[in-house]
Amino acid sequence: MKLTLNWLNEFLEPKIDEKELLNLLEKKGIEVINFYNYLKDFSGYFLATIIEKKEDKTILKIDNEEFVINENLPGEIGQKVGYHLKEKKILKGSDLAFPYEGYLVFEEGEDEKEVFNYLDNFALEVEITPNRADLFSVFGIAREIAYFTDRNLILPKVENSYEIERENDIEIIIEDLEKCPFYIATKIINLTIKPSPLFYQWRLFLSGLRPVNNVVDATNYTLLQFGQPLHPFDLKRIFGNKIYVRQGKKGEKIRTIDGVEREVSEKVLCIADSKRIIAIAGIIGGQNTEIVENTTEVLLECALFSQEAIREGINFLNLRTEAARRFELGSDYENLSYSANYAANLIAHWGKGQIIKERKIIKKELKKEIINFPLNYSKRILGITFSKDYLLNIFKKLGGKIIKVDEEEIIYQPPSWRQDLKLPIDLVEEIARYYGYENFPSFFHLKIKKIGEIQPFTLFLNNLRNFLVGRGFYETITLSLLPENIKESVNLLNPLNERLAVLRDTLVYSLLSVISYNHSFNNKNLRIFEIGKVYKEEKYLLAIALTGENYPVNFDVKSKKIDYFDLKGIIEEIFIFLNIPEIDYTLKKYPYFSSFPSIAIIYKDEEIGCLGKINKNLLINYKIEEEVFYSEINLEKVYRHLPKEKIYQPSSPFLPVYRDLSFIIDETLKAKEIIDFIKKNCGSFIKEIIVFDSFVGKPLPPGKRNLGIRLLFHPKEQPYTREELEKSLNKIILLIENNFPAQLRKK
C-alpha cells in the first residue's frame, strides 16, 4: 500500500517525522518497501495567483509582483498555477509524470509558497500482512502509530451543510443477509461532473490510482483514507428505482468499467436493477451505470459483503481490485455510516451538489468476538510477567471493550476493525508488539567461535556439493511439498492445494519431477543431485540420479547407457572423498526400486543409504521412458562417522607389486565375503584388493563361478623379496581354500 507522510499526519497530533516513522514501523512488524521524496528534483515553482485573463494573455501575481504570460491559461481569476521565477515557465503535469499533461491549476494554497510545500512530497510504500486488514488505509496506519506512541488520533468531522429534506424513494432488496449484512444507499443530486481538486488528484496519483472525475475520485479517496470501498451509480440509468443484491444467473453478462465483457454465474454476488446487472458486488462496477460527463444524480453504495462471497467472485472472474482486496480481508462494519457520509460530502462539495438527508439502510446485527484472556497467559508464552493494569492499558489502547476483570482473567471484546483478534494468543502478540520485541531479553548464545564462521555441518554439505559438481553433476533445488497421493510423506493439516499437500520423506519424487521436466525438453543425459531435508524424521539427505548415456557424442569413444555400476562407482568415490572406508552393500527391497539391483549401503552395521534402479511403474507415472538409477544417503548419519582428524601417511619410496589370483568358487558365494576375509586376516601387508574378472558357464562346471582378484602389495620400509611374496600368496590361498568353497585355478 502507498501513502504520503503529510496525509498520515493529518490524523496525528503531534505530527510524526519520517525518521521516527520508519523506525517505528520497522520495529512493529510493518515492512517499509520504499520511502522516497517524489519531488526532490523539482524546485523553484511558486504558487502564482491569476489576477487577470484576456484572450491572448494572463497576468499572474506573486508577492505584489506581476508577471504577464502571453497565452490564455486554464483556470479562473483567483485560482493559482505554478510559476518558475528564473525559467519563466508554467508547471505542467507532464513535468511531474502526472496523468494530466496540461498546465496544473490549484484551487487552494497560500500565495508565495513553493508548489512542493503544498503538494504532498514524501511518499512511502508498506507491505501489509493479510491478517491486518485494518492497516489497508491511511487512517488505519495512523491509528497504529497513535496506539504505539500515545499520540492523539484526529478523525475529520463530517458536516451536514449539503443535506436537504427530500424523500429517498430508492428500494433496496437483499436476497441473502449473510452475504450482504449491511447496505447504505445515499442519493446526491444536482451535481456537476468535473476534475477533482488538484491536491486530492495528486494524493491519488502518489497512492497508485488514476484520477478520473470528482465523483469517482471522492470514493477512491475515501477508500484509501479509511479502507472502506464505495461505489457510485448514475442514478438516472438505474431501471425501476430498485437495487437488488443477489447471486448472478448462468448466462448473464456485464461489460465492466474496464471495458471487458464478463459472464457471471450463481457463484458471483451481483448488484442489479429491475432489468440487468449493474455491478459485481464488492469487485467492479458496470459501464451501464458508470459516472459520465453528463451525470447529475448519483446513488452512492456503501456496503459490507462477506469475505466468502467476495472470494468466490474473485476466483470465478479471476479479478482482484483494490475494493475486492479489502472486502476479501474484512472491512470495518462499524465504520460504514461514517465512510458513506464522508464520501457523500466530498462528492457534494466538489460537484456543488446536494445530499438527500434520508438514507436507505439495511442492517443485520453481527456477532462480536469475545476473548477470555487469563492473566498468567502472557507470562506462559512470553516469559515476562505483566501487571493487570499494564494489560488493561494495552487493551484499552487497542479499542473495543473491557467487559469484565477479576483476579484470574480479563474478558475483552476487540474493536470492529481488528477482525484478526479472535484468540488469547492473538492478544499475546499485541502485548509483545506494544512491549517491543527489542526489549525482550536474548537467550541466544553463539555456538561458533566467531561471527561469520561457517558451522561445521554446513561446511561438510558445501564440500560435498563442490565434490559432486567437480564430478560433472548439476545440483537441483526443489520444493519440500509434494502431491497428496505420495505415500512416503507427512500430511499437512491445512495444505495449499492437492499438488502441495504433503511434506516429503524421501527425495526420489523430487528428482523424478526434475528428470521428467528435462525429458520433456529432450534433455535426457542427466547427472543430478540434491541435498535437502525430509520431514517424517527431520534430516538431511543426499539424492543422486543418473539417466541417459554415460558419455556425450564423441568420434573416438563409444557411448553407452548408464547402468548400476556407474552409480555405485560415484557412491564409492564419495566415501573415499569423505575418508570413510569399509562401506558394505547388501540386498534389500525398497518401494521405489526394481527387485535388482536394490541395495542398502551399510557402515558399521548401520544402514546409511540405498541405491538401485527406479521401478518402471513409478517411471510411467512421471512419463519417463529411460532407465533411472538413484541413490539416497542419510547425511546426518554420515556426518557422525566422519573421522575427527586426517592423519598424514607418507608415500612409500618402493614400487608396488601386483599379483593376480583366480579361484573357482560356488556361484552363490559373494566376492565381498572373500575380500573382507583377506582384509581381516592379511590386511597388514595388502594395500588394495580389486575384482578384475567374474564369469560363469563353460568350461566351468554347473553352479561354479570364476573369480579373479588382484592383490596390491605396497612395501613401507623395504622391498619385498620373491620369497616373502610367495610366502604371503601361499598363506592367502591356503586360508581361502580352507574357509570357503573355493579352489585356486591352475590354468
Coordinates of C-alpha atoms in Angstrom, one line a residue, residues 336-636:
L336 CA -19.8 2.2 7.2
S337 CA -22.0 5.1 8.1
Y338 CA -19.1 7.5 8.7
S339 CA -17.4 6.5 5.4
A340 CA -20.7 6.9 3.5
N341 CA -21.3 10.4 4.9
Y342 CA -17.7 11.4 4.4
A343 CA -17.7 10.3 0.7
A344 CA -21.1 11.9 0.1
N345 CA -19.9 15.2 1.5
L346 CA -16.8 15.1 -0.7
I347 CA -18.9 14.5 -3.8
A348 CA -21.4 17.2 -2.9
H349 CA -18.6 19.7 -2.1
W350 CA -16.5 19.0 -5.2
G351 CA -19.6 18.8 -7.5
K352 CA -21.7 21.6 -5.9
G353 CA -24.5 19.1 -5.3
Q354 CA -27.0 18.3 -2.6
I355 CA -27.4 15.2 -0.4
I356 CA -30.8 13.7 0.2
K357 CA -30.9 13.5 4.0
E358 CA -32.8 10.3 4.2
R359 CA -30.5 7.2 3.7
K360 CA -31.9 3.8 2.8
I361 CA -30.2 1.4 5.3
I362 CA -30.5 -2.4 5.6
K363 CA -28.6 -3.8 8.5
K364 CA -28.2 -7.2 10.2
E365 CA -26.7 -7.4 13.7
L366 CA -23.3 -9.0 13.6
K367 CA -21.9 -11.3 16.3
K368 CA -18.8 -9.8 18.0
E369 CA -15.9 -11.8 19.3
I370 CA -15.3 -12.2 23.0
I371 CA -11.9 -13.2 24.3
N372 CA -11.3 -14.7 27.7
F373 CA -7.7 -13.7 28.5
P374 CA -6.1 -15.4 31.6
L375 CA -3.8 -13.0 33.4
N376 CA -1.0 -15.5 33.6
Y377 CA -1.2 -16.5 29.9
S378 CA 1.2 -13.8 28.6
K379 CA 3.8 -15.0 31.2
R380 CA 3.5 -18.6 29.9
I381 CA 4.1 -17.6 26.3
L382 CA 6.5 -14.6 26.5
G383 CA 8.3 -15.5 29.8
I384 CA 7.7 -12.0 31.3
T385 CA 5.2 -11.0 34.0
F386 CA 2.9 -8.1 33.1
S387 CA 0.7 -6.4 35.7
K388 CA -3.0 -6.4 35.3
D389 CA -3.0 -2.6 34.9
Y390 CA -0.4 -2.8 32.1
L391 CA -2.5 -5.4 30.2
L392 CA -5.7 -3.3 30.7
N393 CA -3.9 -0.2 29.4
I394 CA -2.9 -2.1 26.2
F395 CA -6.4 -3.5 25.6
K396 CA -7.9 0.0 26.1
K397 CA -5.5 1.5 23.6
L398 CA -6.4 -1.3 21.1
G399 CA -10.0 -0.1 21.3
G400 CA -13.0 -2.4 21.9
K401 CA -14.5 -3.0 25.3
I402 CA -13.3 -4.4 28.7
I403 CA -16.3 -6.5 29.6
K404 CA -15.1 -7.9 32.9
V405 CA -12.0 -8.0 35.0
D406 CA -11.3 -10.3 38.0
E407 CA -8.2 -11.9 39.7
E408 CA -7.8 -14.6 37.1
E409 CA -8.8 -13.2 33.7
I410 CA -9.8 -10.2 31.5
I411 CA -12.9 -10.6 29.3
Y412 CA -12.3 -8.4 26.3
Q413 CA -14.3 -7.6 23.1
P414 CA -12.0 -6.5 20.2
P415 CA -12.9 -3.4 18.2
S416 CA -14.7 -3.9 14.9
W417 CA -11.6 -3.0 12.8
R418 CA -9.5 -5.7 14.5
Q419 CA -11.1 -8.9 13.0
D420 CA -7.8 -10.7 13.4
L421 CA -8.2 -10.8 17.2
K422 CA -10.1 -14.0 18.0
L423 CA -8.0 -16.0 20.5
P424 CA -5.9 -15.2 23.6
I425 CA -2.7 -15.9 21.6
D426 CA -3.6 -13.0 19.3
L427 CA -3.7 -10.7 22.2
V428 CA -0.3 -12.1 23.4
E429 CA 1.1 -10.9 20.0
E430 CA -0.3 -7.4 20.6
I431 CA 1.3 -7.4 24.1
A432 CA 4.6 -8.4 22.6
R433 CA 4.4 -5.7 19.9
Y434 CA 3.4 -3.0 22.4
Y435 CA 6.2 -4.0 24.8
G436 CA 8.7 -4.1 21.9
Y437 CA 10.4 -7.1 20.5
E438 CA 13.7 -5.3 21.0
N439 CA 13.1 -5.2 24.8
F440 CA 12.9 -8.9 25.3
P441 CA 16.0 -10.5 26.9
S442 CA 18.0 -12.5 24.5
F443 CA 18.9 -16.1 25.4
F444 CA 20.9 -16.6 22.2
H445 CA 24.4 -17.9 22.6
L446 CA 26.7 -18.1 19.6
K447 CA 27.9 -21.6 19.3
I448 CA 30.6 -20.9 16.8
K449 CA 34.0 -19.3 17.7
K450 CA 33.5 -16.0 15.9
I451 CA 30.9 -14.2 13.9
G452 CA 31.0 -15.2 10.2
E453 CA 32.4 -18.6 10.8
I454 CA 30.6 -21.4 9.0
Q455 CA 29.0 -24.2 11.0
P456 CA 30.9 -27.5 10.6
F457 CA 27.8 -29.3 9.2
T458 CA 27.2 -26.5 6.7
L459 CA 30.9 -26.8 5.7
F460 CA 30.5 -30.5 5.3
L461 CA 27.5 -30.0 3.0
N462 CA 29.3 -27.3 0.9
N463 CA 32.4 -29.6 0.5
L464 CA 30.1 -32.4 -0.7
R465 CA 28.4 -30.1 -3.2
N466 CA 31.7 -29.0 -4.6
F467 CA 32.9 -32.6 -4.9
L468 CA 29.8 -33.6 -6.9
V469 CA 29.9 -30.5 -9.1
G470 CA 33.5 -31.3 -9.8
R471 CA 32.4 -34.8 -11.0
G472 CA 30.1 -33.3 -13.6
F473 CA 26.8 -33.3 -11.6
Y474 CA 24.2 -30.5 -11.6
E475 CA 22.6 -29.5 -8.3
T476 CA 18.8 -29.2 -8.1
I477 CA 16.7 -27.4 -5.5
T478 CA 13.1 -28.4 -5.3
L479 CA 10.1 -27.8 -3.1
S480 CA 9.6 -29.8 0.1
L481 CA 5.9 -30.1 -0.7
L482 CA 4.5 -33.0 -2.8
P483 CA 1.1 -34.1 -4.2
E484 CA -1.3 -35.7 -1.7
N485 CA -1.0 -39.2 -3.4
I486 CA 2.6 -39.7 -2.2
K487 CA 2.8 -42.4 0.5
E488 CA 6.2 -41.6 1.9
S489 CA 5.2 -38.3 3.3
V490 CA 3.9 -36.2 6.2
N491 CA 0.3 -34.9 5.8
L492 CA -0.3 -31.2 6.3
L493 CA -3.3 -30.1 8.3
N494 CA -4.0 -27.1 6.1
P495 CA -2.5 -27.8 2.6
L496 CA -2.4 -25.1 -0.1
N497 CA -3.8 -27.4 -2.7
E498 CA -3.7 -31.1 -3.7
R499 CA -0.4 -30.6 -5.6
L500 CA 1.3 -29.2 -2.5
A501 CA -0.5 -31.3 0.2
V502 CA 2.3 -33.3 2.0
L503 CA 5.9 -32.9 3.2
R504 CA 8.3 -35.3 1.6
D505 CA 10.0 -38.1 3.5
T506 CA 12.3 -39.0 0.5
L507 CA 13.9 -37.0 -2.3
V508 CA 13.1 -39.6 -5.0
Y509 CA 9.9 -38.0 -6.2
S510 CA 11.5 -34.5 -6.2
L511 CA 14.3 -35.7 -8.5
L512 CA 11.9 -37.7 -10.7
S513 CA 9.9 -34.5 -11.3
V514 CA 13.2 -32.8 -12.4
I515 CA 14.0 -35.6 -14.7
S516 CA 10.5 -35.7 -16.2
Y517 CA 10.7 -31.9 -16.8
N518 CA 14.1 -32.2 -18.6
H519 CA 12.9 -35.2 -20.7
S520 CA 10.0 -33.1 -21.9
F521 CA 12.7 -30.8 -23.5
N522 CA 14.6 -33.8 -24.8
N523 CA 17.4 -33.3 -22.3
K524 CA 17.9 -37.0 -21.4
N525 CA 21.5 -37.4 -20.3
L526 CA 21.3 -36.3 -16.7
R527 CA 23.7 -36.4 -13.8
I528 CA 21.9 -34.5 -11.0
F529 CA 21.9 -34.4 -7.2
E530 CA 20.0 -32.6 -4.4
I531 CA 20.9 -32.0 -0.7
G532 CA 17.7 -31.4 1.1
K533 CA 15.5 -32.0 4.1
V534 CA 12.9 -34.7 4.6
Y535 CA 10.4 -34.5 7.5
K536 CA 8.9 -37.6 9.0
E537 CA 12.2 -37.9 10.9
E538 CA 13.7 -34.5 10.1
K539 CA 17.1 -35.0 8.5
Y540 CA 19.3 -34.0 5.5
L541 CA 19.6 -36.5 2.6
L542 CA 21.8 -36.6 -0.4
A543 CA 20.0 -37.9 -3.5
I544 CA 21.8 -38.7 -6.8
A545 CA 20.1 -39.7 -10.0
L546 CA 21.7 -40.8 -13.3
T547 CA 19.8 -41.4 -16.6
G548 CA 20.6 -41.5 -20.3
E549 CA 24.1 -42.2 -21.7
N550 CA 27.4 -42.2 -20.0
Y551 CA 29.4 -40.1 -22.5
P552 CA 28.3 -37.4 -24.9
V553 CA 28.6 -38.0 -28.6
N554 CA 32.3 -38.4 -29.5
F555 CA 34.2 -39.7 -32.6
D556 CA 36.6 -41.9 -30.7
V557 CA 34.6 -43.0 -27.6
K558 CA 31.5 -45.2 -27.9
S559 CA 28.7 -44.0 -25.8
K560 CA 26.8 -46.5 -23.6
K561 CA 23.8 -46.4 -21.4
I562 CA 24.1 -45.5 -17.7
D563 CA 24.0 -48.6 -15.5
Y564 CA 24.1 -49.6 -11.9
F565 CA 27.9 -49.7 -11.8
D566 CA 28.2 -46.1 -12.9
L567 CA 26.1 -45.0 -9.9
K568 CA 27.9 -47.4 -7.5
G569 CA 31.3 -46.0 -8.6
I570 CA 30.1 -42.5 -7.8
I571 CA 29.0 -43.6 -4.3
E572 CA 32.3 -45.3 -3.7
E573 CA 34.1 -42.1 -4.8
I574 CA 32.0 -40.1 -2.3
F575 CA 33.0 -42.3 0.6
I576 CA 36.7 -42.3 -0.4
F577 CA 36.5 -38.4 -0.6
L578 CA 34.9 -38.4 2.9
N579 CA 37.7 -40.8 4.2
I580 CA 35.1 -43.3 5.3
P581 CA 36.4 -46.8 4.4
E582 CA 34.8 -50.2 4.8
I583 CA 31.4 -49.4 3.2
D584 CA 29.3 -52.6 2.8
Y585 CA 26.5 -53.2 0.3
T586 CA 23.7 -55.7 0.9
L587 CA 20.5 -56.6 -1.0
K588 CA 17.3 -55.0 0.4
K589 CA 13.9 -54.2 -1.1
Y590 CA 12.7 -50.6 -1.4
P591 CA 9.3 -49.5 -2.6
Y592 CA 10.6 -47.3 -5.5
F593 CA 13.4 -49.7 -6.7
S594 CA 13.1 -52.7 -9.1
S595 CA 14.0 -56.1 -7.5
F596 CA 17.6 -56.0 -8.7
P597 CA 19.7 -54.1 -8.2
S598 CA 18.1 -52.8 -4.9
I599 CA 21.0 -52.3 -2.4
A600 CA 21.3 -51.0 1.1
I601 CA 24.5 -49.1 1.9
I602 CA 25.9 -50.2 5.3
Y603 CA 28.6 -48.8 7.6
K604 CA 29.4 -50.4 10.9
D605 CA 26.2 -52.4 10.8
E606 CA 24.1 -49.3 10.3
E607 CA 22.1 -48.5 7.2
I608 CA 23.1 -45.1 5.9
G609 CA 21.7 -45.1 2.4
C610 CA 20.4 -47.1 -0.6
L611 CA 21.0 -47.3 -4.4
G612 CA 19.2 -49.1 -7.2
K613 CA 17.2 -48.8 -10.4
I614 CA 13.8 -47.0 -10.2
N615 CA 11.0 -49.4 -11.0
K616 CA 9.1 -49.0 -14.3
N617 CA 5.7 -48.4 -12.7
L618 CA 7.0 -45.3 -10.9
L619 CA 8.7 -44.0 -14.1
I620 CA 5.4 -44.4 -16.0
N621 CA 3.7 -42.0 -13.6
Y622 CA 6.3 -39.4 -14.4
K623 CA 6.3 -40.2 -18.2
I624 CA 9.9 -41.2 -18.1
E625 CA 11.0 -43.7 -20.7
E626 CA 14.7 -44.0 -19.9
E627 CA 16.1 -46.1 -17.0
V628 CA 16.9 -44.1 -13.9
F629 CA 19.5 -45.1 -11.3
Y630 CA 19.1 -43.5 -8.0
S631 CA 20.8 -43.3 -4.6
E632 CA 19.9 -41.7 -1.3
I633 CA 22.3 -41.2 1.6
N634 CA 21.5 -40.1 5.1
L635 CA 23.9 -37.2 5.7
E636 CA 23.2 -36.9 9.4

